[in-house]
GROMACS .gro file of C-alpha atoms in nm:
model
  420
    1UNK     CA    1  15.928   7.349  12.026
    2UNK     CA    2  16.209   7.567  12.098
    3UNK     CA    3  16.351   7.880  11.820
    4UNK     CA    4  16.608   7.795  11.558
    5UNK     CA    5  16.830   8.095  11.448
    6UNK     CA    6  17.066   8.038  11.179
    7UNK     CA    7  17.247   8.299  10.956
    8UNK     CA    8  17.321   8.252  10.593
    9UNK     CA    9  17.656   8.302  10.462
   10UNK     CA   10  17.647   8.619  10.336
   11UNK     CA   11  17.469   8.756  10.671
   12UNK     CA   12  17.083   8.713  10.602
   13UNK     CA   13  16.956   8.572  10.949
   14UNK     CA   14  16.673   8.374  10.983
   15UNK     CA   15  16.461   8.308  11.281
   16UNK     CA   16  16.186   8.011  11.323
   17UNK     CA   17  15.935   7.951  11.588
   18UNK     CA   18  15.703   7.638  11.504
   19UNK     CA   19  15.402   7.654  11.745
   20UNK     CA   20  15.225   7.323  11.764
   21UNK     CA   21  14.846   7.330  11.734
   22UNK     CA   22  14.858   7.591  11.507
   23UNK     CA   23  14.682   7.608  11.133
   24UNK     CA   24  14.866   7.916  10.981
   25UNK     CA   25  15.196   8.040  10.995
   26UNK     CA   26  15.330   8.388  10.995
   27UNK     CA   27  15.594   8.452  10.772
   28UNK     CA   28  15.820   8.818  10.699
   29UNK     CA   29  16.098   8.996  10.609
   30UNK     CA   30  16.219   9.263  10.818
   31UNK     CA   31  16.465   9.488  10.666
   32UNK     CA   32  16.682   9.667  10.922
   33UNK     CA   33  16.626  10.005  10.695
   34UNK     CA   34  16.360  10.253  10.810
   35UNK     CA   35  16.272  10.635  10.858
   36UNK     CA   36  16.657  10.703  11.034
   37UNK     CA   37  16.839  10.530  10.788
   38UNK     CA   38  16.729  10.836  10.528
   39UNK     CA   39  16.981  11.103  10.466
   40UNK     CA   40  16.795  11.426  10.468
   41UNK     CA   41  16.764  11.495  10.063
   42UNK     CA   42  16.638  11.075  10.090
   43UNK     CA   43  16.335  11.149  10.403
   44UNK     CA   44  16.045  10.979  10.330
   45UNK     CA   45  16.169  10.764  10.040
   46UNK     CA   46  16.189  10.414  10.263
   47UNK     CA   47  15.812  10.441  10.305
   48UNK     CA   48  15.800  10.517   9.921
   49UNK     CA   49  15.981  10.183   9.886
   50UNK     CA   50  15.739  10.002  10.146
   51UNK     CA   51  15.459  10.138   9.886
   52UNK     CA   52  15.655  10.050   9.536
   53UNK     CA   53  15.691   9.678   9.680
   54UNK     CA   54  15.358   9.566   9.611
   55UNK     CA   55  15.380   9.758   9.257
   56UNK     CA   56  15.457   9.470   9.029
   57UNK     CA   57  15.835   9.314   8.947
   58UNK     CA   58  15.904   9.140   8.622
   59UNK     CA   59  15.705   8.804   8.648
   60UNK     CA   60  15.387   8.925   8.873
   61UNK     CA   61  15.185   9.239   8.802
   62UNK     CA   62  15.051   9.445   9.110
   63UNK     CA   63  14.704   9.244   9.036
   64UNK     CA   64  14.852   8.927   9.059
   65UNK     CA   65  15.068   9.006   9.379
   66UNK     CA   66  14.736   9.055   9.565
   67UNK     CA   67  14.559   8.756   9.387
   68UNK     CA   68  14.820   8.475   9.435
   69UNK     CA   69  14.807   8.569   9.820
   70UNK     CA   70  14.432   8.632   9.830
   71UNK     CA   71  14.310   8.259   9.633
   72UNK     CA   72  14.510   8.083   9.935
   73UNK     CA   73  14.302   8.302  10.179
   74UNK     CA   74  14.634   8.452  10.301
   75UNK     CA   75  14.689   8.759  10.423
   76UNK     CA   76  15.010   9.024  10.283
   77UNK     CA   77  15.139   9.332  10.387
   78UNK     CA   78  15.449   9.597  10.534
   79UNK     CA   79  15.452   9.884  10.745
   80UNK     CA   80  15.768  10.114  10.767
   81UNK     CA   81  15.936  10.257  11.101
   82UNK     CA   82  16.221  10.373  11.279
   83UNK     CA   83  16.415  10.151  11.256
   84UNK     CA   84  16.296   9.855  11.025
   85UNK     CA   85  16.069   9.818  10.794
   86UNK     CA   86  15.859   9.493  10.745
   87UNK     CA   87  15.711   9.285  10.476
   88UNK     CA   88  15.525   8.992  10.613
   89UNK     CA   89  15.248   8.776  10.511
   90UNK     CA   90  15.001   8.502  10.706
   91UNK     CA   91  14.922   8.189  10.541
   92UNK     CA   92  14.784   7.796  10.570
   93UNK     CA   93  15.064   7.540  10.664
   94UNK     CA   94  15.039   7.404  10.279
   95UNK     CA   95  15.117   7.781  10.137
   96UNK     CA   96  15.439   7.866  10.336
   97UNK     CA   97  15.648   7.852  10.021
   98UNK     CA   98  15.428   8.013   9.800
   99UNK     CA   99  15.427   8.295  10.067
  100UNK     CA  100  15.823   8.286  10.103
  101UNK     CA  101  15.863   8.342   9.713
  102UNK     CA  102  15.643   8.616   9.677
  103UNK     CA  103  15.761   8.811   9.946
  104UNK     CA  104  16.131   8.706   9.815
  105UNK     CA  105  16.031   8.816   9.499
  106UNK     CA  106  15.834   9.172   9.547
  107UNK     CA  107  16.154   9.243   9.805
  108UNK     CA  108  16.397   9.147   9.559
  109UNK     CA  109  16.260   9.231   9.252
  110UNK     CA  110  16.044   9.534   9.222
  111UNK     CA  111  15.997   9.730   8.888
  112UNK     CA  112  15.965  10.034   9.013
  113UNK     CA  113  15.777  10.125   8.672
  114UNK     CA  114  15.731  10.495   8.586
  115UNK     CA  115  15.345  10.518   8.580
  116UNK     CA  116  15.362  10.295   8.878
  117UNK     CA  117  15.543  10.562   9.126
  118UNK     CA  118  15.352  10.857   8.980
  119UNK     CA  119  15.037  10.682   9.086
  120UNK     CA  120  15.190  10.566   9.431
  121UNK     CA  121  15.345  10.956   9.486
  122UNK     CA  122  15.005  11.068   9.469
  123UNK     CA  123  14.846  10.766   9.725
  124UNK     CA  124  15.111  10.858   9.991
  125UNK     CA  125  15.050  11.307   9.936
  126UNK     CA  126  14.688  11.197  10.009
  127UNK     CA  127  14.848  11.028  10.349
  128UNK     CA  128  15.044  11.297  10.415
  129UNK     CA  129  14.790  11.545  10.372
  130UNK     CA  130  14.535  11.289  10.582
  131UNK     CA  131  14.806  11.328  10.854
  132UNK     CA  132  14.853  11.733  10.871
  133UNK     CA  133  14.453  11.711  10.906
  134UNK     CA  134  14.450  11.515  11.212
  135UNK     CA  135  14.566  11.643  11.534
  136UNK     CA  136  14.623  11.341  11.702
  137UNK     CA  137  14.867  11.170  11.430
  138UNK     CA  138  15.056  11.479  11.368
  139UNK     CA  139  15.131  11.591  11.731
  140UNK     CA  140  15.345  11.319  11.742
  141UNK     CA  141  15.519  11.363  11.449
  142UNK     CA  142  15.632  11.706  11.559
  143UNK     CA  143  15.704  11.581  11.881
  144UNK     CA  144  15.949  11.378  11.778
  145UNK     CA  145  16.111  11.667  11.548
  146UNK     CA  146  16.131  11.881  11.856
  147UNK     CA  147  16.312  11.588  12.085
  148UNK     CA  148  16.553  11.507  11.805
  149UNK     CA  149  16.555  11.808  11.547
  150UNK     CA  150  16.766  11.837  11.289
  151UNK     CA  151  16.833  11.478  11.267
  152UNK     CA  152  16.729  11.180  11.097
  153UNK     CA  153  16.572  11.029  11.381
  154UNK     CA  154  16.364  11.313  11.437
  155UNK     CA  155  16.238  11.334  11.049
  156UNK     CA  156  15.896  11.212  10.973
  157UNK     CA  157  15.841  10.855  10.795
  158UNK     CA  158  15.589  10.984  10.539
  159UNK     CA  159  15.837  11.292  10.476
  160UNK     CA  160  15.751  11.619  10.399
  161UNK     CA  161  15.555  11.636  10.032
  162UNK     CA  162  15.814  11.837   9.861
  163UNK     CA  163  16.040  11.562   9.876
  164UNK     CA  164  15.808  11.305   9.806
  165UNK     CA  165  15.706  11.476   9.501
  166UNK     CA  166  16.090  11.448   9.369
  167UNK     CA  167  16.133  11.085   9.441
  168UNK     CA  168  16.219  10.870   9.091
  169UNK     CA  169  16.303  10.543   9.029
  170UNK     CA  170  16.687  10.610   9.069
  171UNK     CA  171  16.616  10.735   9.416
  172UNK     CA  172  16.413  10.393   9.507
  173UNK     CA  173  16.690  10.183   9.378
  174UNK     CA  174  16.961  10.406   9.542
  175UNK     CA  175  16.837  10.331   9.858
  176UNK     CA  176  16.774   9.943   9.796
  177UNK     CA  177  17.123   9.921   9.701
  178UNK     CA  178  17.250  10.106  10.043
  179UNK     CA  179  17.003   9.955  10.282
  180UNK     CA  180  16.871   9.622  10.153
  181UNK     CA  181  17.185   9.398  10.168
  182UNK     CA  182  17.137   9.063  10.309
  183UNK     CA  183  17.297   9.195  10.664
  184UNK     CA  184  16.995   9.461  10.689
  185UNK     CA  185  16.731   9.160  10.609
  186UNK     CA  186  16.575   8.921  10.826
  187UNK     CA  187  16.340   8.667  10.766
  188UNK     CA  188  16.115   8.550  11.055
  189UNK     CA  189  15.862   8.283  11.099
  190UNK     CA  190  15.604   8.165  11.382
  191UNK     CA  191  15.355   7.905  11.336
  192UNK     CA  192  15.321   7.577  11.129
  193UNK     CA  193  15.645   7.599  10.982
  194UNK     CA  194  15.893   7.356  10.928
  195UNK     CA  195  16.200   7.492  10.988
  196UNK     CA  196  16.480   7.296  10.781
  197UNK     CA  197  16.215   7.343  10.500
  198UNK     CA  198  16.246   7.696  10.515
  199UNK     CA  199  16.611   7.740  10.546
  200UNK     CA  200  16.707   7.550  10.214
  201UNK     CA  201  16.405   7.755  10.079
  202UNK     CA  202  16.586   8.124  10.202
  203UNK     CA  203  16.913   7.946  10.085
  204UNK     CA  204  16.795   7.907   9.753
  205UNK     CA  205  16.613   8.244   9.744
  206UNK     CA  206  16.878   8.488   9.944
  207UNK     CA  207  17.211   8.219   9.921
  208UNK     CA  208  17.341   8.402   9.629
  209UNK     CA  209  17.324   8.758   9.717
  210UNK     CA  210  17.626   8.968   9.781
  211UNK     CA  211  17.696   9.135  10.095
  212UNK     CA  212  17.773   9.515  10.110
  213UNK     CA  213  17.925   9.800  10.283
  214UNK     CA  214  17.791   9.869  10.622
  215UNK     CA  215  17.697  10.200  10.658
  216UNK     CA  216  17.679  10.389  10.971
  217UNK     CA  217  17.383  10.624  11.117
  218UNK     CA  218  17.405  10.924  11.288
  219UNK     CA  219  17.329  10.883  11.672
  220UNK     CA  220  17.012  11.015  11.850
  221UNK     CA  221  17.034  11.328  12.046
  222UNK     CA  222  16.793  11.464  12.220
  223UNK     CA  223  16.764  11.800  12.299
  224UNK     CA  224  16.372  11.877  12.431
  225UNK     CA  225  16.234  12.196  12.341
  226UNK     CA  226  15.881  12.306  12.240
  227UNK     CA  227  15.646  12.334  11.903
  228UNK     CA  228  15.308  12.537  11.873
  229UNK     CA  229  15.059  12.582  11.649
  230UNK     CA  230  14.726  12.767  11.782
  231UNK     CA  231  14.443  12.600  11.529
  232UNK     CA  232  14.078  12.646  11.502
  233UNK     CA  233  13.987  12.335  11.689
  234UNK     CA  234  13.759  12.184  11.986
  235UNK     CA  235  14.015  12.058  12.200
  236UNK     CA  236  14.422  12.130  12.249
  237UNK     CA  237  14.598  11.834  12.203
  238UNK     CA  238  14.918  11.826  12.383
  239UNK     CA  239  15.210  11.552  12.378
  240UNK     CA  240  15.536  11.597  12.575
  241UNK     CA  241  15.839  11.373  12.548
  242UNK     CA  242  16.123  11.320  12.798
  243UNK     CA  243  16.446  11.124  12.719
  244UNK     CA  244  16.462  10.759  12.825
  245UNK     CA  245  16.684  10.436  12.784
  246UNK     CA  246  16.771  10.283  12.486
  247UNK     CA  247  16.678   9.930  12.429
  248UNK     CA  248  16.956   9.740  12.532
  249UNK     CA  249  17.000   9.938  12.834
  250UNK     CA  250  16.934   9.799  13.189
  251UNK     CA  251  16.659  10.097  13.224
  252UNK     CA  252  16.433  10.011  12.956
  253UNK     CA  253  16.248   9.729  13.169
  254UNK     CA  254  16.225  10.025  13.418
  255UNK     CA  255  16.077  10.247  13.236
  256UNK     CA  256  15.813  10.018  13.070
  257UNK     CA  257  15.637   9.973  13.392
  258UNK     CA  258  15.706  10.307  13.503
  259UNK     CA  259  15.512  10.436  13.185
  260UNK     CA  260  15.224  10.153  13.253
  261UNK     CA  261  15.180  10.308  13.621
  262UNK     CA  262  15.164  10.650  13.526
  263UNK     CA  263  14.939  10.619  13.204
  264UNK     CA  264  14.955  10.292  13.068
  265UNK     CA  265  14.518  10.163  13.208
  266UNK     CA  266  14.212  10.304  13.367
  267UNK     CA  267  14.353  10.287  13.696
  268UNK     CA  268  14.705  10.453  13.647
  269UNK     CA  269  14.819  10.788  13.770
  270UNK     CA  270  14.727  11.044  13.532
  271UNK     CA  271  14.390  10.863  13.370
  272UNK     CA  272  14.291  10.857  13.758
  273UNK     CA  273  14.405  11.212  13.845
  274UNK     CA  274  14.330  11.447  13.470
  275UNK     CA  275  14.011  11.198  13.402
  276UNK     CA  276  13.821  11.017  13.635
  277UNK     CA  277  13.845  11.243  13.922
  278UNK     CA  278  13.851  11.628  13.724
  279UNK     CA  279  13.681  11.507  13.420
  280UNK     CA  280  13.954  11.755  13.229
  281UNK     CA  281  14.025  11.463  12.906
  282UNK     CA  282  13.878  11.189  12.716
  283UNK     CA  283  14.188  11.038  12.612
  284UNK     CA  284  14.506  11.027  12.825
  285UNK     CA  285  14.822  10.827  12.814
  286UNK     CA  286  15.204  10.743  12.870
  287UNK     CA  287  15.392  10.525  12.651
  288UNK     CA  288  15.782  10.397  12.661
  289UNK     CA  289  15.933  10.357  12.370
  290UNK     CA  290  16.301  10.213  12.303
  291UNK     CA  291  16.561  10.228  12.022
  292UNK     CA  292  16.872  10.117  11.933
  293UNK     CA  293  17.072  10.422  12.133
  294UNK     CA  294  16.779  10.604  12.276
  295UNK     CA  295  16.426  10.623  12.398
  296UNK     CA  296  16.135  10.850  12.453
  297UNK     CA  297  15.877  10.836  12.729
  298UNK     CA  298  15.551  11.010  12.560
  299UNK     CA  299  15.242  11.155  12.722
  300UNK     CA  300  14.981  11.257  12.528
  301UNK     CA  301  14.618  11.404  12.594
  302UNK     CA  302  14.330  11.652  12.485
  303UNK     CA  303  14.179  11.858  12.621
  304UNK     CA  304  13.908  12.166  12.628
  305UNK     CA  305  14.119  12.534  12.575
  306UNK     CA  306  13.988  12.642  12.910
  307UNK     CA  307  14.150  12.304  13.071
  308UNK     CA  308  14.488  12.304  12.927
  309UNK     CA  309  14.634  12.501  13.180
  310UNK     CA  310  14.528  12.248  13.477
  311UNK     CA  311  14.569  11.994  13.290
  312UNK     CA  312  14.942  12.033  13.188
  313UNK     CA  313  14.998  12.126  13.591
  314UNK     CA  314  14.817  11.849  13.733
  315UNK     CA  315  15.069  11.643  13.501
  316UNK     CA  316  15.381  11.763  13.615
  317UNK     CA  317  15.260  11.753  13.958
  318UNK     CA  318  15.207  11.336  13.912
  319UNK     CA  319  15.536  11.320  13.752
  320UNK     CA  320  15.708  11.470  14.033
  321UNK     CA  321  15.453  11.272  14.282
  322UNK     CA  322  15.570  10.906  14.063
  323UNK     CA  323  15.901  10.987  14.094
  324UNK     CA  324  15.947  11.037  14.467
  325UNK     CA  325  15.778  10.658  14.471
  326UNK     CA  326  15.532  10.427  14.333
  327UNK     CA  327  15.361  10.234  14.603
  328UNK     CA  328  15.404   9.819  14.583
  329UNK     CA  329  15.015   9.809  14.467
  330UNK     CA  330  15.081  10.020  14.129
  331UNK     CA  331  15.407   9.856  14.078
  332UNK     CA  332  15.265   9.512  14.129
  333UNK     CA  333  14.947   9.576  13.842
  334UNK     CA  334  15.225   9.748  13.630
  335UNK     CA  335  15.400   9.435  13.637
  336UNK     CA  336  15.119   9.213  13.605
  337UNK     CA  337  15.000   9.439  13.314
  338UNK     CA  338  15.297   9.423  13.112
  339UNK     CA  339  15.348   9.062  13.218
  340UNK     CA  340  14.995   8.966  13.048
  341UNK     CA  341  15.065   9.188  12.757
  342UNK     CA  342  15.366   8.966  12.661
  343UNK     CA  343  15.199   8.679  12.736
  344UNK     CA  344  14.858   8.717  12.561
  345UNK     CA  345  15.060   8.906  12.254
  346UNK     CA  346  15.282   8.563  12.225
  347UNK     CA  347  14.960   8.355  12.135
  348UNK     CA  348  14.958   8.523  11.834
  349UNK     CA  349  15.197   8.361  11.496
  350UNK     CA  350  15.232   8.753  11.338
  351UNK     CA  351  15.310   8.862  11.692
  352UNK     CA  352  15.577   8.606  11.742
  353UNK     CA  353  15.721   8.629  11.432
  354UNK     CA  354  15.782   9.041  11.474
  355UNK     CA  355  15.926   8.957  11.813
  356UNK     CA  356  16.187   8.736  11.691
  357UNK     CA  357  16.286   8.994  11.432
  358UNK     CA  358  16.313   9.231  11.703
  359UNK     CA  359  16.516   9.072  11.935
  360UNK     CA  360  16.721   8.947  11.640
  361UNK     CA  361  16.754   9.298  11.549
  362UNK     CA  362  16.799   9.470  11.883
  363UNK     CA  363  17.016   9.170  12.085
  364UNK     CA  364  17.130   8.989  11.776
  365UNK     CA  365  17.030   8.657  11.946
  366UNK     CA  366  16.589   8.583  12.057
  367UNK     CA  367  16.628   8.600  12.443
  368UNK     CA  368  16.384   8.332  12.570
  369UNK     CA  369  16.025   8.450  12.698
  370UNK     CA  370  16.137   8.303  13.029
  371UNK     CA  371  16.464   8.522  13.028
  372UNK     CA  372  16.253   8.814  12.922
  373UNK     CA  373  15.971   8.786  13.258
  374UNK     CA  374  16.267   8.735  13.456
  375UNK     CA  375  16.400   9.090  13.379
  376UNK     CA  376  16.046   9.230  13.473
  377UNK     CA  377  16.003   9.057  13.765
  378UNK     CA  378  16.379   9.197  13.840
  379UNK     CA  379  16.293   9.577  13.869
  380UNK     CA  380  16.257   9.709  14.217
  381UNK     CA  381  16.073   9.982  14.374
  382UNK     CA  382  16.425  10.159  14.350
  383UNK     CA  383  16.507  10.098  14.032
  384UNK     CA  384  16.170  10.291  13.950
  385UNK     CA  385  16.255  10.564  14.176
  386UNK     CA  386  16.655  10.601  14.036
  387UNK     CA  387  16.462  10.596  13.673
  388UNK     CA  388  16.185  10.833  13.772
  389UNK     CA  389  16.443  11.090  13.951
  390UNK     CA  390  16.635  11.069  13.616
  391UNK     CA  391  16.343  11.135  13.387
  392UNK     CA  392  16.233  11.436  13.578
  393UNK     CA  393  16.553  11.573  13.661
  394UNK     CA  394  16.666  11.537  13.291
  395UNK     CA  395  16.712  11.792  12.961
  396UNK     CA  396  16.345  11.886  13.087
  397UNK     CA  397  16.045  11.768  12.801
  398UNK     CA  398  15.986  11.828  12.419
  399UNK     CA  399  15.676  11.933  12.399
  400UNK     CA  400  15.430  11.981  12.038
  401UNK     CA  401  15.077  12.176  12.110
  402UNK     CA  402  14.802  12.188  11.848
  403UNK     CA  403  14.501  12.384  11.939
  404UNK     CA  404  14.342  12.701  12.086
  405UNK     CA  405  14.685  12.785  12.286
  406UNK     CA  406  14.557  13.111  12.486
  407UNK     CA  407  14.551  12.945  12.766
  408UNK     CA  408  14.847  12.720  12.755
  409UNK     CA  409  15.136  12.718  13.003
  410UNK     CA  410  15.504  12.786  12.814
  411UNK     CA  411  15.763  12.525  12.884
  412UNK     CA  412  15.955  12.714  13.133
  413UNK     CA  413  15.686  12.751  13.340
  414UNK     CA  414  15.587  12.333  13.343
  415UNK     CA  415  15.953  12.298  13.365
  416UNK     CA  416  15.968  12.504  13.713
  417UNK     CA  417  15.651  12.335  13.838
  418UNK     CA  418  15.839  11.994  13.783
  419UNK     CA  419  16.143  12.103  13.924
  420UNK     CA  420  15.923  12.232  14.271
   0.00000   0.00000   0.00000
């Protein structure tokens, strides 16, 4: 059955995908509000509101949130990014509504009781302070704050504590009242789901509310640069980040396989040249990511303090190496790879349902999965060679170290190497 995409009156778009054969159906609300959307004095308080959600609103306590949900066998919960934050739920056929309201209602309606945020500030300073105590989770957070500092899109979703320890319920509803108007929400379905059912259902729930100001965000601008902190620790982990296309942006296909070929499996570039054949990391890999006006192309891996040095060179040597060419093998099991990850991802309701809100989000329409293997299939050898060339020959990379650092190359010195 093919995707219905309607849009309410006052903005609130809705996406449906009913897949037949299937039992349950996948059913969110993805809020077009996340970690850049804060203003600096505000960092950290969307994935407050993520938390407070689940905290109880005037007819359901926090108990009964997570009962209703769990006697149906269903499934509920939200993450925060970026760029959107989601609150989505899986369910039976027969509990699609029940599903709808509750979400409708702990998005809508939350209470955002006193004793309620003091014992939610200290569940997300615990996460915070889990974060700062593992390498691996907060190399990327100051990776990002290097490529993008001193702007939202470089601030951490968590937020630093000091902020988080300030937020009150005026805060919470500040921001629901800037970000949460019906043109910032989305509500997405995959699955058994009837679709005209679920329209009049979002009409009745979302028909009435008023649409508000659009607010502008800062644009993304990435500058590179370089974070260290030498630590007590068995291995140096390293991430570096170069600049690379925004969504929408004819690259982005481009650099998805180009960031599957050089770290994305066992048999790419840099797991073949810094693991199997040195034996100089457990853990290595390259990852694209895409935004609404930028993108980052991360590497990240760990490694002994005696290694880092070889390690970072042998890296910029394989950059330099991908970008003069990939041969028609590694771009043909890049393509394959990211083919089958689509593919295989799309059998699943939640997956669907998140891509819809996506595309809704990114394209403001849900290209076709046919449209969207047509644009992989599209990139050339020299498209990956013109996007290669541009990554290496760009602002040079942000890079965040955490580790025993004697031993670690600066930044001008990788940068040279790359530039060879």
């Amino acid at each position: 059955m093919s995707i219905e995409v309607h849009r309410l009156a006052n903005g609130l778009r809705i996406a449906v995908e009913p897949m037949p054969g299937m039992h349950s159906t996948s059913i969110g609300f993805y809020v077009t509000a996340g970690g850049r959307h804060e203003r600096i004095e505000q960092n950290g308080i969307a994935h407050f509101l993520e938390h407070m959600a689940f905290k109880g609103t005037p007819t359901r306590t926090a108990r009964q949130i997570a009962e209703e949900i769990e006697d149906v066998g269903g499934y509920i919960n939200a993450y925060t990014g970026k760029e959107m934050t989601a609150y989505y739920a899986r369910v039976l056929a027969a509990d699609v509504e029940l599903a709808l309201e509750l979400l409708a209602d702990i998005l809508l309606n939350p209470l955002f009781a006193e004793p309620d945020i003091e014992v939610e500030r200290g569940v997300i300073l615990q996460e915070i302070g889990q974060a700062l105590d593992t390498p691996d989770d907060i190399i990327f957070d100051w990776l990002q704050e290097t490529a993008y500092p001193d702007q939202p899109f470089g601030r951490t979703i968590l937020g630093p504590s000091e902020r988080v320890a300030g937020f009150g319920k005026a805060d919470l509803a500040a921001f629901v009242g800037e970000r949460y108007g019906p043109e910032q929400i989305i509500l997405s379905a995959a699955g058994a789901v009837k679709p005209a059912k679920l329209l009049r259902a979002a009409e009745r729930l979302f028909g009435g509310l008023a649409a508000g100001p659009r607010l502008d965000i800062p644009a993304a601008r990435f500058a590179g640069g370089d974070r260290r902190e030498s630590r007590d620790l068995e291995q140096v982990h390293v991430a570096m980040g170069f600049e690379g296309p925004a969504a929408r942006a004819d690259a982005a296909y481009a650099a998805q396989l180009y960031s599957i070929a050089l770290g994305g499996g066992m048999s790419s570039r840099l797991f073949q040249a810094l693991r199997e054949r040195r034996g100089l990391c457990y853990t290595v890999f390259t990852q694209a990511g895409a935004y609404a006006d930028t993108g980052l192309v991360t590497l990240y891996a760990g490694t002994g303090p005696e290694q880092i040095r070889e390690l970072a060179e042998i890296t910029m040597d394989e950059l330099r190496r991908a970008a003069e060419g990939l041969g028609e093998a590694e771009i043909a099991r890049a393509r394959a790879q990211m083919r089958a990850g689509l593919l295989m991802g799309l059998e699943s309701p939640s997956a669907r349902a998140e891509r819809l809100a996506r595309m809704l989000a990114t394209w403001d329409r849900v290209p076709s999965v046919e449209e969207t293997l047509a644009r992989i299939e599209a990139v050339t050898a020299a498209d990956l060679r013109a996007f290669g060339e541009a990554l290496i020959g760009g602002a040079g990379p942000a890079m965040a170290l955490l580790g025993p650092l004697d031993e670690a190359p600066s930044r001008d010195a990788l940068a040279r190497r790359l530039a060879a």
